[in-house]
Amino acid sequence: MRITTRKRRAAGAILASSALVVLAACGGSDSGSSGKAVDKLGKTEGKVSILAWPGYVEDGSNDPKVDWVSAFEDKTKCQVTSKTYGTSDEAFNLAKTGDYDVVVASGDLTARMVASKEAAEVNTDLIPNYAKVYDFLKDQDWNTFDGKHYGVPHGYGANLLMYNEDEVSPAPTSWSAVFDPAEMAKYKGKITSYDSPIYIADAALYLMKHQPDLKIENPYALDEKQFNAAVDLLKGQRKNVGEYWSDYLKEISAFETGDSVLGTTWQVIVNSVEKAKVKAILPEEGATGWSDTWMISSKAKHPNCAYKWLDYIESPKANAQATEYFGEAPNSAEACDFASDPSFCDTYKAGDKDFASKLWYWRTPVAECLDGRKDVKCMDYSEWTKAWTEIKG
Amino acid sequence: MSVDTARAAVPETRRTAARRVSSSLSARPRARLALLLAAPLTWLVLVYVVALAALLVSALWTVDSFTGEINRSLTFDNLKEIATESLYRTVTLRTVGVAVLVTVVDVAIALPIAFYMAKLASQRMQRILVIAVLTPLWASYLVKAFAWRSVLSDGGIFQWAASRIGLDTPGYGLTAVVITQAYIWLPYVILPIFAGLERVPNSLLDASGDLGASTWQTMRTIVLPMLTPAIIAGSIFSFSLTLGDYITVNIVGGANQMLGNLVYTNVGAANNLPLAAAIALIPIVIMIGYLTAVRRTGALENL
């Protein structure tokens, strides 16, 4: 069978135009949510799905010794399904699918969740354990918007500097180990960094202490000049980076094989590295960190179980189990009594205002500078994400 | 009793619905063709044409970075950005470079193996080799990539073996990506070349030898021209598959990015689907260019 070119062209045109018709028909629709917090709880729905950082929702399937989900399931008859994520951006996309009733979000995500109406207002009266939470974690910029609560605090911690004790000497005390060209050169190709635009704040924090003339007040509020300085610093670091990580299992394996010997980490990773001698420090400049918030999705299909989960995870015992496993400070002084390690709260300096003041919790960078400057425009998160792909090159 | 044979007629066919449809179709060849092609054509249109058109159109959208809402007014900003920013040029060149290298390595390895399989090996050996080539396809892609991660790691098997001849592991980086991809796509290159060689009659090789051609001359003037379509078919596989890959780079590529990673981070981290769609057009354009060039050589008609 022969088909002439003209016929083929005509067929192509018909196909293409029909495709456009189909496309035009698939217009988007906006889904609005009432946004009002509930007054009282109804019957539990028998299940709840949770989106969380790794190590936050453990039911014993990863490590039989680590399980605080089963107790919740027995008590409330809400079956828990959970999914973990590696970066706040990933969480944002997953949260938007509406498949998750509960989302635990760091400060660089909460504002976006609220702005895009993905998070529902939370009635803290329905969460009895909320009363026990440290006051300095309540009513913060990243969990309370326009005086309304959009979640309850989980815990807080720092992005630490981890190194392999056998390979790295002298032991680092400052972030200059991963930002100063001369110091980095010693471990060229063995340095690792967190693979997310929010990591630009780590560079800004370093510049805040080492280049005072840039006048950086807040690593999440960078005007163009400050931002470019941070990006340049990271481009210099890029030459020495062996690999970037966002999957925490990848960083564990890289440190165990010796492919990485120095870089940013979380305490939970330090605890998980078995085949290498690693140590993590809070460098003298302080560190970026996180203060996490349990939020309820505005599209939650199981809101009553979601409230039950929020109350359960706020309870001192469950909170102690979860925060101790991940390696971060718990949300209440009472939680310290439930920790398996008596020195737990000292290690993470729970309630220590001095330590907390050295931490810069992740925030979403927006054009209106977070440090209150009115005369300049700050770089917003889309500029950060764009710069991040450029830094990696 | 006798049977009245004259009356034992063939029973009249029953007029069922199926029969009516069948007889009316037999009289209308066009309707027959339309019915036959409707299902596959719908599939083709939905899966390929609509998907491609959707990609093209969404490349013209933008996204509100803070709320993540997609703004559906059309603009060429994304296309302008990928055309002018040096980042995309660098990454495109890197990706094409890796894809070309993988293809060259694969063809270089596949040619002798396929030749041995098709022309020299015994029947039994040939069957064993075909199975050996196919077996890796049974293992998951991820497993193979992670296997290479541990092979190439510091203190891994590669370093151990290479140190005996005074070499070192390349570590994680583009070399590791080329090695891993060349390994993963090799079966897709060997099989078409093997099939192509099987179609080269032995009598031609004998005749060439009888007429005094050297082995090299026979290879160059008889085998290679007949094999070109097969080599190109294989290269399309390894080239296009490498062009779109982002997983291997993530696992063994160290800090490097390829086009697939840019698409992945724009979908995942940056939540910028329109820009991801615009970037995804780059490999499509490259493949269209490649296929057009191949078509000019006439190789596709001989497949």
PDB file of N, CA, C and O in Angstrom, chain B residues 103 107 185 188-190 192-193 229-239:
ATOM      1  N   THR B 103      27.378   5.152  22.806  1.00  0.00           N
ATOM      2  CA  THR B 103      27.065   4.487  21.548  1.00  0.00           C
ATOM      3  C   THR B 103      28.325   3.934  20.896  1.00  0.00           C
ATOM      4  O   THR B 103      28.347   2.784  20.441  1.00  0.00           O
ATOM      5  N   VAL B 107      28.938  -0.015  20.245  1.00  0.00           N
ATOM      6  CA  VAL B 107      29.097  -0.568  18.901  1.00  0.00           C
ATOM      7  C   VAL B 107      30.445  -1.281  18.802  1.00  0.00           C
ATOM      8  O   VAL B 107      30.545  -2.380  18.243  1.00  0.00           O
ATOM      9  N   TRP B 185      22.980  -0.739  28.232  1.00  0.00           N
ATOM     10  CA  TRP B 185      22.335  -0.756  26.910  1.00  0.00           C
ATOM     11  C   TRP B 185      22.979  -1.740  25.942  1.00  0.00           C
ATOM     12  O   TRP B 185      22.520  -1.883  24.815  1.00  0.00           O
ATOM     13  N   TYR B 188      20.910  -4.179  23.780  1.00  0.00           N
ATOM     14  CA  TYR B 188      20.086  -3.552  22.754  1.00  0.00           C
ATOM     15  C   TYR B 188      20.900  -3.251  21.495  1.00  0.00           C
ATOM     16  O   TYR B 188      20.329  -2.998  20.440  1.00  0.00           O
ATOM     17  N   VAL B 189      22.207  -3.201  21.615  1.00  0.00           N
ATOM     18  CA  VAL B 189      23.044  -2.944  20.450  1.00  0.00           C
ATOM     19  C   VAL B 189      23.491  -4.266  19.829  1.00  0.00           C
ATOM     20  O   VAL B 189      23.536  -4.406  18.611  1.00  0.00           O
ATOM     21  N   ILE B 190      23.811  -5.248  20.669  1.00  0.00           N
ATOM     22  CA  ILE B 190      24.279  -6.536  20.147  1.00  0.00           C
ATOM     23  C   ILE B 190      23.190  -7.212  19.316  1.00  0.00           C
ATOM     24  O   ILE B 190      23.449  -7.690  18.206  1.00  0.00           O
ATOM     25  N   PRO B 192      20.417  -6.247  17.447  1.00  0.00           N
ATOM     26  CA  PRO B 192      20.186  -5.898  16.040  1.00  0.00           C
ATOM     27  C   PRO B 192      21.386  -6.173  15.153  1.00  0.00           C
ATOM     28  O   PRO B 192      21.213  -6.593  13.995  1.00  0.00           O
ATOM     29  N   ILE B 193      22.605  -5.978  15.665  1.00  0.00           N
ATOM     30  CA  ILE B 193      23.782  -6.239  14.832  1.00  0.00           C
ATOM     31  C   ILE B 193      23.902  -7.736  14.556  1.00  0.00           C
ATOM     32  O   ILE B 193      24.208  -8.163  13.446  1.00  0.00           O
ATOM     33  N   PRO B 229      22.637  -0.605   8.356  1.00  0.00           N
ATOM     34  CA  PRO B 229      21.313  -0.377   8.962  1.00  0.00           C
ATOM     35  C   PRO B 229      21.206  -0.991  10.361  1.00  0.00           C
ATOM     36  O   PRO B 229      20.626  -0.371  11.262  1.00  0.00           O
ATOM     37  N   ALA B 230      21.776  -2.157  10.539  1.00  0.00           N
ATOM     38  CA  ALA B 230      21.696  -2.814  11.846  1.00  0.00           C
ATOM     39  C   ALA B 230      22.458  -2.012  12.889  1.00  0.00           C
ATOM     40  O   ALA B 230      21.998  -1.835  14.020  1.00  0.00           O
ATOM     41  N   ILE B 231      23.632  -1.510  12.509  1.00  0.00           N
ATOM     42  CA  ILE B 231      24.420  -0.719  13.462  1.00  0.00           C
ATOM     43  C   ILE B 231      23.649   0.537  13.839  1.00  0.00           C
ATOM     44  O   ILE B 231      23.574   0.927  15.008  1.00  0.00           O
ATOM     45  N   ILE B 232      23.035   1.153  12.819  1.00  0.00           N
ATOM     46  CA  ILE B 232      22.273   2.376  13.110  1.00  0.00           C
ATOM     47  C   ILE B 232      21.087   2.067  14.011  1.00  0.00           C
ATOM     48  O   ILE B 232      20.796   2.792  14.962  1.00  0.00           O
ATOM     49  N   ALA B 233      20.414   0.941  13.756  1.00  0.00           N
ATOM     50  CA  ALA B 233      19.295   0.563  14.615  1.00  0.00           C
ATOM     51  C   ALA B 233      19.772   0.428  16.057  1.00  0.00           C
ATOM     52  O   ALA B 233      19.153   0.953  16.990  1.00  0.00           O
ATOM     53  N   GLY B 234      20.904  -0.242  16.237  1.00  0.00           N
ATOM     54  CA  GLY B 234      21.438  -0.404  17.587  1.00  0.00           C
ATOM     55  C   GLY B 234      21.802   0.931  18.201  1.00  0.00           C
ATOM     56  O   GLY B 234      21.531   1.186  19.372  1.00  0.00           O
ATOM     57  N   SER B 235      22.405   1.804  17.371  1.00  0.00           N
ATOM     58  CA  SER B 235      22.852   3.092  17.915  1.00  0.00           C
ATOM     59  C   SER B 235      21.668   3.954  18.323  1.00  0.00           C
ATOM     60  O   SER B 235      21.760   4.741  19.252  1.00  0.00           O
ATOM     61  N   ILE B 236      20.533   3.793  17.614  1.00  0.00           N
ATOM     62  CA  ILE B 236      19.345   4.570  18.002  1.00  0.00           C
ATOM     63  C   ILE B 236      18.949   4.200  19.424  1.00  0.00           C
ATOM     64  O   ILE B 236      18.640   5.053  20.251  1.00  0.00           O
ATOM     65  N   PHE B 237      19.006   2.895  19.712  1.00  0.00           N
ATOM     66  CA  PHE B 237      18.661   2.459  21.068  1.00  0.00           C
ATOM     67  C   PHE B 237      19.595   3.090  22.105  1.00  0.00           C
ATOM     68  O   PHE B 237      19.163   3.776  23.021  1.00  0.00           O
ATOM     69  N   SER B 238      20.900   2.847  21.940  1.00  0.00           N
ATOM     70  CA  SER B 238      21.818   3.291  22.996  1.00  0.00           C
ATOM     71  C   SER B 238      21.848   4.811  23.081  1.00  0.00           C
ATOM     72  O   SER B 238      21.877   5.382  24.166  1.00  0.00           O
ATOM     73  N   PHE B 239      21.773   5.481  21.928  1.00  0.00           N
ATOM     74  CA  PHE B 239      21.846   6.941  21.930  1.00  0.00           C
ATOM     75  C   PHE B 239      20.613   7.551  22.597  1.00  0.00           C
ATOM     76  O   PHE B 239      20.733   8.372  23.511  1.00  0.00           O
TER      77      PHE B 239
END
